[in-house]
Amino acid sequence: MIVVLNFGGQFAHLIARRVRDLGVKAEILHGDASLSEIQALNPKGIILSGSGHSVLENGPLPDKGIFELGIPVLGICYGLQLMAHMLGGIVAGGYVKEYGKENLDIIKKDKLFTALESKEIVWFSHGDQATKLPTGFVKTASSKSCELSGFADEKRGFYGIQFHPEVTHTVHGTNILSNFVFDIVHAEKNWKLSDVSAGIIKDLKTKIGTDHVVVGISGGVDSLVAATLLHQAIGDQLHAVFVDHGLLRKGEVES
């Protein structure tokens, strides 16, 4: 199990998706989730998401106890900055903002960067950046505008990267996440979408029995998935109602 702490970043859910694509269960919790909430999931590793906030302007921070759990932590973008901020490093603003594809120089081939080239194409989206390493950390990567694009304290299993490995624009981003999940966290492959859907369908059959269900379908993914699973569970006992809320794409109502 990998816990993704969501600090409001646009890619937080994509991080969890990438972990699940690797065959490992992932759960998303709000960034300020209590330590007890996190521990209740018995995570083997934690990923700190990006965010549009700034640690220099009272941005959201996790419970500092996550760094005392004895499990690996990966900070992505804002996640790197909050690691630096909370563990004794320095984060500063006013630097050249990076947005888009950049060339990354990998300085130290730690476990996170295993099997990667010395130069990689990655995707940046940040304004602030770490300017001083926390005690015990070493620099692992840099770019032309961000000296500390990656750092690590391998002894404690803490890794920070200023770029986004979860997006397809980071060419070997999946390799980086895989290195963290399997080589650092040592997670087991225990999650398959087919198993999840089968469990949901079985549960629905038990709960609904011979009753009938009405479901509203708005054209979005959530309602369509819910209706599909319900139909697979109870067939003609399901009565679907299409709701034209006026915000669909051209021709979608007809199709």
C-alpha atoms as one frame of an Amber mdcrd trajectory, in Angstrom:
protein
   0.000   0.000   0.000   1.257   3.451  -0.998  -0.401   6.525   0.518  -0.484
   9.645  -1.660  -0.920  12.842   0.348  -2.771  15.355  -1.802  -1.827  18.998
  -1.271  -4.060  20.228  -4.080  -1.791  19.478  -7.012  -3.325  18.997 -10.438
  -1.632  15.595 -10.833  -2.273  14.074  -7.379  -4.817  11.551  -8.654  -2.561
  10.711 -11.583   0.205   9.741  -9.149  -2.104   7.189  -7.534  -3.175   5.966
 -10.970   0.441   5.362 -11.986   1.115   3.385  -8.799  -1.989   1.262  -9.390
  -0.906   0.713 -13.000   2.234  -0.847 -11.531  -0.006  -3.327  -9.716   0.264
  -1.804  -6.251  -2.624  -0.519  -4.149  -2.627   3.258  -3.612  -4.908   5.439
  -1.515  -5.191   9.235  -1.607  -5.545  11.195   1.624  -5.773  14.933   2.151
  -2.389  16.519   2.778  -3.198  17.379   6.378  -4.487  13.901   7.254  -3.694
  12.949  10.835  -0.919  10.511  11.570  -3.486   8.043  12.893  -5.422   8.200
   9.593  -2.244   7.452   7.672  -1.138   4.662   9.986  -4.592   3.056   9.799
  -3.841   2.224   6.153  -0.538   0.571   7.129   1.387   2.144   4.229   4.716
   0.795   3.051   5.578   4.158   1.511   4.274   7.718   1.219   4.243  10.059
  -1.780   3.816  13.808  -1.271   2.030  15.411  -4.225   2.616  18.719  -5.927
   0.564  21.825  -5.182  -0.213  25.304  -6.394   0.562  26.576  -2.880   3.852
  27.811  -1.486   5.507  26.750   1.768   6.646  30.380   1.976   3.028  31.523
   2.187   1.620  29.100   4.751   0.990  26.328   2.229  -0.443  23.047   3.571
   1.972  20.767   5.405   1.665  17.126   6.463   1.925  15.818   9.991   5.666
  15.877  10.704   5.273  12.435  12.228   5.320  10.893   8.748   9.089  11.348
   8.801   9.315   9.288  11.979   7.414   6.229  10.736  10.527   4.537   9.392
   9.070   4.147   5.885  10.225   5.685   2.573   8.856   9.060   1.508   8.950
  10.548  -2.008   8.298  14.270  -2.400   7.229  15.447  -5.861   7.530  19.152
  -6.796   5.811  20.913  -3.854   6.463  17.668  -1.996  10.213  18.221  -2.386
   9.875  21.787  -1.163   7.922  20.867   1.946  10.465  18.131   2.745  13.243
  20.717   2.559  11.194  23.216   4.562  10.207  20.771   7.320  13.506  18.904
   7.647  15.858  21.848   8.046  16.649  22.956   4.496  15.723  26.258   2.861
  13.120  27.040   0.190  13.154  30.354  -1.648  11.056  32.095  -4.277  11.881
  34.677  -6.897  13.841  32.328  -9.115  13.245  31.645 -12.783  10.026  29.679
 -12.999  10.166  26.432 -14.919   7.141  25.141 -16.778   7.307  22.482 -19.437
   9.921  20.082 -20.691  13.431  20.510 -19.338  16.712  18.640 -19.477  17.595
  17.067 -16.169  21.183  16.289 -15.210  21.334  13.261 -12.937  24.341  13.735
 -10.705  23.988  10.713  -8.445  22.510   7.408  -9.585  20.741   6.520  -6.366
  18.008   3.870  -6.155  15.401   6.301  -7.479  17.363   6.925 -10.677  18.529
   3.352 -11.277  18.881   2.503 -14.998  18.248   6.089 -16.115  20.564   8.092
 -18.366  22.768  10.895 -17.049  20.503  13.317 -18.918  16.724  12.902 -18.928
  13.782  14.862 -20.327  11.363  15.726 -17.529   8.360  17.996 -16.908   8.682
  20.929 -14.512   5.947  23.156 -13.089   7.166  25.325 -10.220   8.126  28.770
  -9.003   9.733  28.181  -5.580  12.676  25.855  -5.200  14.871  24.389  -2.495
  18.129  26.316  -2.126  19.719  24.469   0.804  19.724  20.751   1.533  18.362
  19.435   4.812  20.934  17.711   7.016  21.705  14.188   5.826  20.597  14.813
   2.220  22.732  14.895  -0.926  21.997  16.474  -4.288  21.048  13.922  -6.940
  19.849  16.024  -9.901  19.794  19.558 -11.273  18.540  21.593 -14.239  19.641
  24.848 -15.794  17.303  26.883 -13.575  17.000  24.640 -10.526  20.199  23.528
  -8.837  18.426  21.164  -6.431  16.094  19.341  -8.804  16.597  16.161  -6.819
  17.918  15.197  -3.426  17.943  12.137  -1.209  18.676  10.786   2.227  18.988
   7.126   1.295  19.670   6.055   4.872  16.162   7.159   5.891  14.567   6.439
   2.519  13.650  10.075   1.798  13.692  11.272  -1.809  12.694  14.580  -3.369
  12.313  15.503  -7.046  11.281  18.913  -8.351   9.750  17.527 -11.560   6.670
  15.384 -12.216   7.373  11.690 -12.973   3.653  10.882 -13.188   3.063  12.761
 -16.481   3.893  11.258 -19.850   6.112  14.247 -20.736   8.700  12.915 -18.276
  10.062  10.258 -20.600  11.127   7.733 -17.969   8.785   8.866 -15.212   7.209
   5.432 -14.874  10.675   3.952 -14.295  11.264   6.433 -11.474   7.967   5.598
  -9.780   8.639   1.895 -10.272  12.073   2.275  -8.675  10.477   3.934  -5.661
   7.606   1.467  -5.322   9.597  -1.742  -5.808  13.299  -1.058  -5.162  12.898
   1.398  -2.278   9.529   0.609  -0.703   9.672  -3.101  -1.655   5.899  -3.105
  -2.216   4.166  -6.234  -3.470   1.973  -6.387  -6.552  -1.431  -6.741  -4.937
  -3.849  -4.641  -6.972  -5.691  -5.448 -10.209  -8.599  -3.464 -11.604 -10.400
  -6.670 -12.575 -10.245  -7.894  -8.975 -11.564  -4.572  -7.683 -14.517  -4.502
 -10.095 -15.372  -8.135  -9.369 -15.439  -7.365  -5.657 -17.682  -4.335  -6.164
 -20.122  -6.303  -8.341 -20.316  -9.120  -5.778 -20.940  -6.616  -2.989 -23.678
  -4.869  -4.985 -25.478  -8.146  -5.663 -25.484  -8.949  -1.963 -26.669  -5.509
  -0.847 -29.380  -5.013  -3.481 -30.774  -8.523  -3.679 -34.061  -8.452  -5.622
 -34.649  -4.710  -5.219 -34.716  -2.264  -8.118 -32.364   0.698  -8.493 -32.685
   4.027 -10.297 -29.438   5.662 -11.385 -28.935   9.084 -12.957 -26.373   9.303
 -15.752 -24.949  12.735 -16.489 -22.517  11.819 -19.251 -19.499  11.933 -16.956
 -17.122   9.111 -16.091 -18.297   8.651 -12.486 -21.978   8.058 -13.216 -21.256
   5.897 -16.265 -18.883   3.664 -14.310 -21.372   3.394 -11.442 -24.189   2.503
 -13.844 -22.046  -0.047 -15.699 -21.084  -1.851 -12.491 -24.695  -1.796 -11.289
 -25.905  -3.243 -14.586 -23.330  -6.022 -14.425 -24.525  -6.783 -10.905 -28.326
  -6.635 -11.235 -29.133  -6.435 -14.956 -32.773  -5.484 -15.648 -33.304  -4.453
 -12.032 -31.443  -1.272 -12.936 -33.316   1.695 -14.404 -31.004   4.337 -15.848
 -32.151   7.917 -16.365 -30.104  10.228 -18.566 -29.839  13.767 -17.174 -29.194
  16.505 -19.751 -27.770  19.210 -17.492 -26.846  21.526 -20.387 -23.076  21.234
 -19.963 -22.362  18.337 -22.310 -20.311  18.545 -25.477 -21.912  19.175 -28.853
 -23.775  16.086 -30.110 -23.245  14.156 -26.864 -26.931  14.133 -25.927 -27.853
  12.493 -29.239 -25.040   9.954 -29.133
